[in-house]
Tab-separated table of C-alpha atoms and ligand atoms in Angstrom:
chain	number	residue	atom	x	y	z
A	1	UNK	CA	136.324	63.530	123.341
A	2	UNK	CA	139.542	61.575	123.765
A	3	UNK	CA	141.133	59.884	126.667
A	4	UNK	CA	144.845	59.616	126.878
A	5	UNK	CA	145.601	62.376	124.372
A	6	UNK	CA	145.050	64.733	127.355
A	7	UNK	CA	147.849	63.113	129.287
A	8	UNK	CA	150.322	62.775	126.393
A	9	UNK	CA	149.911	65.860	124.383
A	10	UNK	CA	151.939	68.105	126.754
A	11	UNK	CA	155.051	65.873	126.327
A	12	UNK	CA	154.729	65.693	122.589
A	13	UNK	CA	154.160	69.441	122.509
A	14	UNK	CA	157.355	69.893	124.457
A	15	UNK	CA	159.377	67.784	122.082
A	16	UNK	CA	157.902	68.045	118.618
A	17	UNK	CA	155.188	70.575	118.084
A	18	UNK	CA	157.006	73.737	118.876
A	19	UNK	CA	160.642	74.363	119.514
A	20	UNK	CA	159.874	77.350	121.713
A	21	UNK	CA	157.826	75.167	124.044
A	22	UNK	CA	160.466	75.331	126.729
A	23	UNK	CA	159.213	78.857	127.396
A	24	UNK	CA	155.848	77.503	128.442
A	25	UNK	CA	154.969	76.128	131.805
A	26	UNK	CA	154.620	72.358	131.533
A	27	UNK	CA	152.395	72.182	134.590
A	28	UNK	CA	150.080	74.849	133.191
A	29	UNK	CA	149.919	72.912	129.845
A	30	UNK	CA	148.817	69.792	131.710
A	31	UNK	CA	146.230	71.642	133.788
A	32	UNK	CA	144.960	73.375	130.611
A	33	UNK	CA	144.704	70.033	128.795
A	34	UNK	CA	142.827	68.364	131.616
A	35	UNK	CA	140.758	71.395	132.779
A	36	UNK	CA	137.732	71.472	130.528
A	37	UNK	CA	136.793	67.873	131.505
A	38	UNK	CA	137.899	68.186	135.150
A	39	UNK	CA	135.420	71.034	135.520
A	40	UNK	CA	132.509	69.240	133.840
A	41	UNK	CA	132.707	65.586	133.268
A	42	UNK	CA	132.037	64.375	136.838
A	43	UNK	CA	128.639	66.014	136.641
A	44	UNK	CA	128.036	64.685	133.076
A	45	UNK	CA	128.600	61.209	134.387
A	46	UNK	CA	127.002	61.789	137.750
A	47	UNK	CA	128.672	61.458	141.138
A	48	UNK	CA	127.786	61.021	144.840
A	49	UNK	CA	128.698	63.821	147.219
A	50	UNK	CA	127.743	63.489	150.907
A	51	UNK	CA	125.008	61.071	150.115
A	52	UNK	CA	123.589	63.239	147.324
A	53	UNK	CA	123.565	61.992	143.726
A	54	UNK	CA	124.522	64.807	141.464
A	55	UNK	CA	124.106	64.381	137.718
A	56	UNK	CA	123.339	66.733	134.835
A	57	UNK	CA	119.890	65.878	133.429
A	58	UNK	CA	121.195	66.220	129.865
A	59	UNK	CA	124.834	65.299	129.674
A	60	UNK	CA	125.396	66.568	126.130
A	61	UNK	CA	123.787	69.851	126.836
A	62	UNK	CA	125.781	70.324	130.082
A	63	UNK	CA	129.109	69.095	128.878
A	64	UNK	CA	129.225	70.683	125.435
A	65	UNK	CA	126.209	72.965	125.132
A	66	UNK	CA	124.965	76.398	125.969
A	67	UNK	CA	123.185	76.965	128.333
A	68	UNK	CA	125.597	74.654	130.061
A	69	UNK	CA	129.327	74.322	130.544
A	70	UNK	CA	130.177	73.789	126.962
A	71	UNK	CA	131.973	77.159	126.763
A	72	UNK	CA	134.882	75.487	128.710
A	73	UNK	CA	135.554	73.559	125.385
A	74	UNK	CA	136.201	76.695	123.303
A	75	UNK	CA	139.249	78.583	122.023
A	76	UNK	CA	137.807	81.789	123.435
A	77	UNK	CA	137.646	80.280	126.919
A	78	UNK	CA	141.359	79.536	126.624
A	79	UNK	CA	141.966	83.165	125.801
A	80	UNK	CA	139.957	84.415	128.737
A	81	UNK	CA	141.615	82.011	131.262
A	82	UNK	CA	145.071	82.892	129.915
A	83	UNK	CA	144.245	86.667	130.061
A	84	UNK	CA	143.028	86.447	133.737
A	85	UNK	CA	146.024	84.453	134.801
A	86	UNK	CA	148.371	86.777	133.079
A	87	UNK	CA	146.777	89.896	134.739
A	88	UNK	CA	146.939	88.180	138.136
A	89	UNK	CA	150.405	86.608	137.927
A	90	UNK	CA	152.277	88.414	135.066
A	91	UNK	CA	153.533	84.923	134.181
A	92	UNK	CA	153.739	84.466	130.391
A	93	UNK	CA	154.774	80.728	130.727
A	94	UNK	CA	151.664	79.981	132.769
A	95	UNK	CA	149.254	82.087	130.589
A	96	UNK	CA	150.657	80.411	127.393
A	97	UNK	CA	150.496	76.903	129.000
A	98	UNK	CA	146.881	77.227	129.958
A	99	UNK	CA	145.916	78.759	126.613
A	100	UNK	CA	147.609	76.001	124.549
A	101	UNK	CA	146.385	73.277	126.866
A	102	UNK	CA	142.747	74.355	126.626
A	103	UNK	CA	143.052	74.821	122.883
A	104	UNK	CA	144.437	71.293	122.369
A	105	UNK	CA	141.544	69.920	124.447
A	106	UNK	CA	138.816	71.852	122.601
A	107	UNK	CA	140.295	70.996	119.216
A	108	UNK	CA	140.667	67.324	119.927
A	109	UNK	CA	137.013	67.170	121.299
A	110	UNK	CA	135.779	68.599	118.028
A	111	UNK	CA	136.791	65.313	116.450
A	112	UNK	CA	133.664	63.561	117.811
A	113	UNK	CA	129.970	63.666	116.709
A	114	UNK	CA	128.906	66.442	119.060
A	115	UNK	CA	131.926	68.692	118.741
A	116	UNK	CA	132.737	71.892	120.499
A	117	UNK	CA	131.692	75.501	120.296
A	118	UNK	CA	135.220	76.594	119.323
A	119	UNK	CA	134.355	80.282	118.972
A	120	UNK	CA	131.939	80.683	121.900
A	121	UNK	CA	129.803	82.825	122.394
A	122	UNK	CA	129.096	81.810	118.793
A	123	UNK	CA	127.260	78.551	119.711
A	124	UNK	CA	127.985	76.716	116.454
A	125	UNK	CA	129.456	73.282	117.149
A	126	UNK	CA	132.474	72.288	115.081
A	127	UNK	CA	132.226	68.542	114.819
A	128	UNK	CA	134.405	66.282	112.679
A	129	UNK	CA	132.299	63.204	113.479
A	130	UNK	CA	135.352	60.887	113.469
A	131	UNK	CA	134.135	59.054	116.461
A	132	UNK	CA	130.903	58.888	118.483
A	133	UNK	CA	130.165	61.052	121.470
A	134	UNK	CA	129.092	58.675	124.255
A	135	UNK	CA	129.427	60.445	127.585
A	136	UNK	CA	125.705	59.813	128.182
A	137	UNK	CA	126.367	56.083	128.414
A	138	UNK	CA	128.211	56.534	131.737
A	139	UNK	CA	131.647	56.310	133.288
A	140	UNK	CA	132.505	52.755	132.183
A	141	UNK	CA	130.462	52.313	129.043
A	142	UNK	CA	131.706	55.649	127.518
A	143	UNK	CA	135.409	54.538	127.311
A	144	UNK	CA	134.205	51.020	126.195
A	145	UNK	CA	132.431	52.623	123.249
A	146	UNK	CA	135.416	54.944	122.544
A	147	UNK	CA	138.021	52.220	122.552
A	148	UNK	CA	135.732	49.907	120.627
A	149	UNK	CA	135.425	52.451	117.816
A	150	UNK	CA	137.946	54.531	115.802
A	151	UNK	CA	138.697	56.638	118.955
A	152	UNK	CA	141.401	54.091	119.894
A	153	UNK	CA	143.280	54.943	116.733
A	154	UNK	CA	143.445	58.648	117.789
A	155	UNK	CA	144.744	57.687	121.261
A	156	UNK	CA	147.186	55.236	119.688
A	157	UNK	CA	148.591	58.081	117.639
A	158	UNK	CA	149.346	60.015	120.780
A	159	UNK	CA	150.836	56.971	122.504
A	160	UNK	CA	153.227	56.442	119.615
A	161	UNK	CA	154.014	60.169	119.465
A	162	UNK	CA	154.600	60.308	123.266
A	163	UNK	CA	156.937	57.267	123.112
A	164	UNK	CA	158.891	58.901	120.250
A	165	UNK	CA	159.236	61.894	122.508
A	166	UNK	CA	160.926	59.844	125.205
A	167	UNK	CA	163.845	62.315	125.456
A	168	UNK	CA	161.696	64.835	127.323
A	169	UNK	CA	161.359	62.351	130.105
A	170	UNK	CA	165.087	62.363	130.922
A	171	UNK	CA	166.222	63.887	134.208
A	172	UNK	CA	168.693	66.160	132.320
A	173	UNK	CA	165.785	67.529	130.126
A	174	UNK	CA	163.750	68.218	133.241
A	175	UNK	CA	166.588	70.193	134.775
A	176	UNK	CA	167.662	72.056	131.666
A	177	UNK	CA	164.313	72.829	130.029
A	178	UNK	CA	161.344	72.300	132.359
A	179	UNK	CA	162.364	73.328	135.923
A	180	UNK	CA	164.126	76.638	135.251
A	181	UNK	CA	161.097	78.131	133.306
A	182	UNK	CA	158.500	77.575	135.916
A	183	UNK	CA	158.384	78.754	139.515
A	184	UNK	CA	156.124	75.848	140.393
A	185	UNK	CA	159.185	73.565	140.499
A	186	UNK	CA	161.182	75.838	142.759
A	187	UNK	CA	158.177	76.143	145.079
A	188	UNK	CA	157.454	72.414	145.174
A	189	UNK	CA	161.220	71.774	145.578
A	190	UNK	CA	160.989	73.190	149.002
A	191	UNK	CA	158.571	70.421	149.990
A	192	UNK	CA	159.689	67.488	147.898
A	193	UNK	CA	163.119	65.927	147.117
A	194	UNK	CA	164.522	66.143	143.589
A	195	UNK	CA	163.628	62.606	142.527
A	196	UNK	CA	160.024	63.199	143.557
A	197	UNK	CA	159.881	66.295	141.398
A	198	UNK	CA	161.078	64.263	138.373
A	199	UNK	CA	158.401	61.594	139.266
A	200	UNK	CA	155.706	64.301	139.299
A	201	UNK	CA	156.921	65.600	136.003
A	202	UNK	CA	156.726	62.108	134.462
A	203	UNK	CA	153.325	61.369	136.181
A	204	UNK	CA	150.995	62.349	133.353
A	205	UNK	CA	152.698	60.121	130.759
A	206	UNK	CA	152.730	57.178	133.209
A	207	UNK	CA	148.995	57.805	133.957
A	208	UNK	CA	148.181	58.070	130.244
A	209	UNK	CA	149.969	54.865	129.179
A	210	UNK	CA	148.385	52.978	132.087
A	211	UNK	CA	144.902	54.348	131.219
A	212	UNK	CA	145.372	53.423	127.538
A	213	UNK	CA	146.433	49.914	128.393
A	214	UNK	CA	143.649	49.256	130.976
A	215	UNK	CA	140.858	50.739	128.816
A	216	UNK	CA	142.033	48.672	125.813
A	217	UNK	CA	141.913	45.584	127.965
A	218	UNK	CA	138.529	46.640	129.326
A	219	UNK	CA	136.989	47.210	125.919
A	220	UNK	CA	138.596	44.335	124.016
A	221	UNK	CA	139.402	41.508	126.476
A	222	UNK	CA	137.465	41.788	129.708
A	223	UNK	CA	134.239	43.228	128.498
A	224	UNK	CA	131.593	41.622	126.343
A	225	UNK	CA	131.826	44.684	123.988
A	226	UNK	CA	134.869	43.076	122.505
A	227	UNK	CA	135.801	43.920	118.811
A	228	UNK	CA	133.039	43.349	116.407
A	229	UNK	CA	134.088	39.974	114.928
A	230	UNK	CA	134.781	38.500	118.275
A	231	UNK	CA	131.362	39.547	119.652
A	232	UNK	CA	129.731	37.895	116.679
A	233	UNK	CA	131.520	34.593	117.100
A	234	UNK	CA	130.365	34.554	120.768
A	235	UNK	CA	126.839	35.263	119.692
A	236	UNK	CA	126.686	38.307	122.052
A	237	UNK	CA	125.011	41.148	120.229
A	238	UNK	CA	125.681	44.554	121.796
A	239	UNK	CA	123.272	47.438	121.406
A	240	UNK	CA	124.230	49.517	118.461
A	241	UNK	CA	124.587	52.619	120.722
A	242	UNK	CA	127.195	50.833	122.803
A	243	UNK	CA	129.584	50.801	119.866
A	244	UNK	CA	131.688	53.499	118.296
A	245	UNK	CA	129.981	54.644	115.064
A	246	UNK	CA	132.419	52.863	112.727
A	247	UNK	CA	132.490	49.715	114.742
A	248	UNK	CA	128.736	49.443	114.393
A	249	UNK	CA	129.039	49.834	110.598
A	250	UNK	CA	131.614	47.202	110.678
A	251	UNK	CA	129.343	44.795	112.569
A	252	UNK	CA	126.656	45.464	109.957
A	253	UNK	CA	129.000	44.560	107.097
A	254	UNK	CA	130.102	41.349	108.834
A	255	UNK	CA	126.475	40.365	109.318
A	256	UNK	CA	125.785	40.818	105.618
A	257	UNK	CA	128.844	38.798	104.630
B	301	ZN	ZN1	136.426	67.454	126.863
């Protein structure tokens, strides 16, 4: 999985990845990018609804597996969602936005140790193993492990790429390239003033940069699962499972030295 890549990819995509991206609904791109986890992760972590505690008994199986909701993390799911939306709305910008958003999500999640069933119903998991899958640790421990390990490099890449794409945040860009392509903005313009629309458009990058900063502070400054060397000097010895895979290896090397 990854954290802020979800919030930042849509802006980078607008600016860098494809020059024709202005023909894609930005809102649909963000919804597609967030969607697979919005539909599943609250149950993988567990949540309380009306006094009931709801939690998947096996978070990996539920979040990424089949039987389970792992099909939401597949390229084929993106095609199906885009096809249904196109049939219902005849909106190419929305169908394309959802398709690419879900694809970016599924591809980036295949970077961890569990991976994603990219070509569901083929249930083979494509897993790069670049960082450890730790959803089972819980809502707070999961990001602590992710940002203690190499996952923070992946998110840092997106932070830098998003900052380099700062031009897409300009009001003029919003009016020339974003708003005219998507009826969402005309519709919400009836309810909200213009500056509020621009704030909504910039919302995901603001959210992403805040999340990145606070999770980095949480994992490296406030929490006892600080970077490996620092934990050692304090004598606190985290459980191996609490670390990102590579961070745990790094701790081992330091101990031997
Ligand atoms: Zn995911």
